[in-house]
Amino acid sequence: MNFKRRAAAVALSVSLLAGGAAALAPTASAASSSSCSYNIGDHDAIVDGNGINYRTGPGTSYSSKGFLYDGDDLRVYCGKGNWYYTKLIHRSKSGMKTGTYGWIRSDMLLQLAG
């Protein structure tokens, strides 16, 4: 794992602990995802990597909706383990539509800011 990813993971952990965002229910905007086990409080994030699967659920056993690439913008709502439930803010570089919901592993995000 490169330094940027480690720094992003540490920043997220600190944010979750300091902000008390470890609620057991997802936010209203993420309510359609019953798989979430903690809330993140609606943060924006930038994808760090190329050809990253955007999945239908929190794990590699779930099917891919398509691929995400460096710089794709996501809105993060909640998570389960090291997976985040997100929505595309803008059309992805691979062509997925704005507003597409999916799951991405936390270490595939460069930045998480509220």
GROMACS .gro file of C-alpha atoms in nm:
model
  114
    1MET     CA    1   0.000   0.000   0.000
    2ASN     CA    2   0.153   0.333  -0.097
    3PHE     CA    3   0.194   0.630   0.134
    4LYS     CA    4  -0.106   0.823  -0.004
    5ARG     CA    5  -0.339   0.532   0.059
    6ARG     CA    6  -0.205   0.480   0.411
    7ALA     CA    7  -0.244   0.850   0.487
    8ALA     CA    8  -0.603   0.843   0.355
    9ALA     CA    9  -0.683   0.536   0.567
   10VAL     CA   10  -0.536   0.698   0.880
   11ALA     CA   11  -0.722   1.024   0.812
   12LEU     CA   12  -1.048   0.834   0.774
   13SER     CA   13  -0.992   0.642   1.097
   14VAL     CA   14  -0.922   0.962   1.287
   15SER     CA   15  -1.226   1.126   1.130
   16LEU     CA   16  -1.450   0.836   1.230
   17LEU     CA   17  -1.322   0.832   1.587
   18ALA     CA   18  -1.322   1.209   1.637
   19GLY     CA   19  -1.653   1.270   1.465
   20GLY     CA   20  -1.845   0.997   1.637
   21ALA     CA   21  -1.955   0.868   1.299
   22ALA     CA   22  -1.966   0.507   1.404
   23ALA     CA   23  -2.343   0.496   1.414
   24LEU     CA   24  -2.501   0.166   1.328
   25ALA     CA   25  -2.748   0.304   1.074
   26PRO     CA   26  -2.665   0.456   0.735
   27THR     CA   27  -2.761   0.814   0.654
   28ALA     CA   28  -3.097   0.880   0.491
   29SER     CA   29  -2.928   0.925   0.153
   30ALA     CA   30  -2.778   0.577   0.180
   31ALA     CA   31  -3.082   0.409   0.331
   32SER     CA   32  -3.118   0.176   0.032
   33SER     CA   33  -2.804  -0.003   0.142
   34SER     CA   34  -2.900  -0.230   0.429
   35SER     CA   35  -2.551  -0.384   0.424
   36CYS     CA   36  -2.390  -0.086   0.600
   37SER     CA   37  -2.275  -0.138   0.957
   38TYR     CA   38  -2.146   0.216   1.025
   39ASN     CA   39  -2.212   0.571   0.908
   40ILE     CA   40  -1.948   0.795   0.752
   41GLY     CA   41  -2.149   1.117   0.742
   42ASP     CA   42  -2.155   1.189   0.368
   43HIS     CA   43  -1.797   1.266   0.259
   44ASP     CA   44  -1.650   1.319  -0.086
   45ALA     CA   45  -1.363   1.101  -0.204
   46ILE     CA   46  -1.134   1.065  -0.503
   47VAL     CA   47  -1.046   0.727  -0.653
   48ASP     CA   48  -0.676   0.635  -0.641
   49GLY     CA   49  -0.609   0.365  -0.896
   50ASN     CA   50  -0.708   0.240  -1.238
   51GLY     CA   51  -0.946  -0.040  -1.331
   52ILE     CA   52  -1.096  -0.067  -0.982
   53ASN     CA   53  -1.415  -0.271  -0.966
   54TYR     CA   54  -1.723  -0.078  -0.855
   55ARG     CA   55  -1.921  -0.354  -0.689
   56THR     CA   56  -2.285  -0.431  -0.606
   57GLY     CA   57  -2.196  -0.521  -0.246
   58PRO     CA   58  -1.921  -0.501   0.017
   59GLY     CA   59  -1.684  -0.774  -0.099
   60THR     CA   60  -1.509  -0.934  -0.393
   61SER     CA   61  -1.781  -1.199  -0.418
   62TYR     CA   62  -2.024  -0.931  -0.543
   63SER     CA   63  -2.044  -0.855  -0.914
   64SER     CA   64  -1.883  -0.550  -1.071
   65LYS     CA   65  -2.093  -0.265  -1.211
   66GLY     CA   66  -1.792  -0.137  -1.404
   67PHE     CA   67  -1.454   0.017  -1.343
   68LEU     CA   68  -1.333   0.332  -1.169
   69TYR     CA   69  -1.016   0.523  -1.252
   70ASP     CA   70  -0.779   0.779  -1.098
   71GLY     CA   71  -0.966   1.098  -1.022
   72ASP     CA   72  -1.322   0.964  -1.040
   73ASP     CA   73  -1.529   1.148  -0.776
   74LEU     CA   74  -1.746   0.964  -0.524
   75ARG     CA   75  -1.975   1.056  -0.237
   76VAL     CA   76  -1.921   0.817   0.056
   77TYR     CA   77  -2.222   0.743   0.278
   78CYS     CA   78  -2.151   0.444   0.498
   79GLY     CA   79  -1.944   0.131   0.521
   80LYS     CA   80  -1.902  -0.228   0.619
   81GLY     CA   81  -1.559  -0.350   0.719
   82ASN     CA   82  -1.313  -0.188   0.481
   83TRP     CA   83  -1.577  -0.130   0.209
   84TYR     CA   84  -1.764   0.195   0.146
   85TYR     CA   85  -2.108   0.247  -0.004
   86THR     CA   86  -2.077   0.535  -0.251
   87LYS     CA   87  -2.235   0.728  -0.536
   88LEU     CA   88  -2.064   0.868  -0.846
   89ILE     CA   89  -2.067   1.249  -0.833
   90HIS     CA   90  -1.975   1.284  -1.202
   91ARG     CA   91  -1.977   1.043  -1.496
   92SER     CA   92  -1.687   0.800  -1.443
   93LYS     CA   93  -1.392   0.784  -1.678
   94SER     CA   94  -1.519   0.442  -1.785
   95GLY     CA   95  -1.861   0.587  -1.872
   96MET     CA   96  -2.076   0.493  -1.573
   97LYS     CA   97  -2.355   0.746  -1.521
   98THR     CA   98  -2.359   1.018  -1.258
   99GLY     CA   99  -2.556   0.897  -0.957
  100THR     CA  100  -2.459   0.529  -0.990
  101TYR     CA  101  -2.437   0.367  -0.645
  102GLY     CA  102  -2.181   0.100  -0.561
  103TRP     CA  103  -1.919  -0.032  -0.322
  104ILE     CA  104  -1.543   0.031  -0.323
  105ARG     CA  105  -1.264  -0.082  -0.091
  106SER     CA  106  -1.145   0.195   0.141
  107ASP     CA  107  -0.780   0.168   0.038
  108MET     CA  108  -0.876   0.257  -0.321
  109LEU     CA  109  -0.960   0.614  -0.218
  110LEU     CA  110  -0.703   0.890  -0.216
  111GLN     CA  111  -0.893   1.148  -0.016
  112LEU     CA  112  -1.192   1.165   0.210
  113ALA     CA  113  -1.315   1.512   0.303
  114GLY     CA  114  -1.636   1.638   0.454
   0.00000   0.00000   0.00000
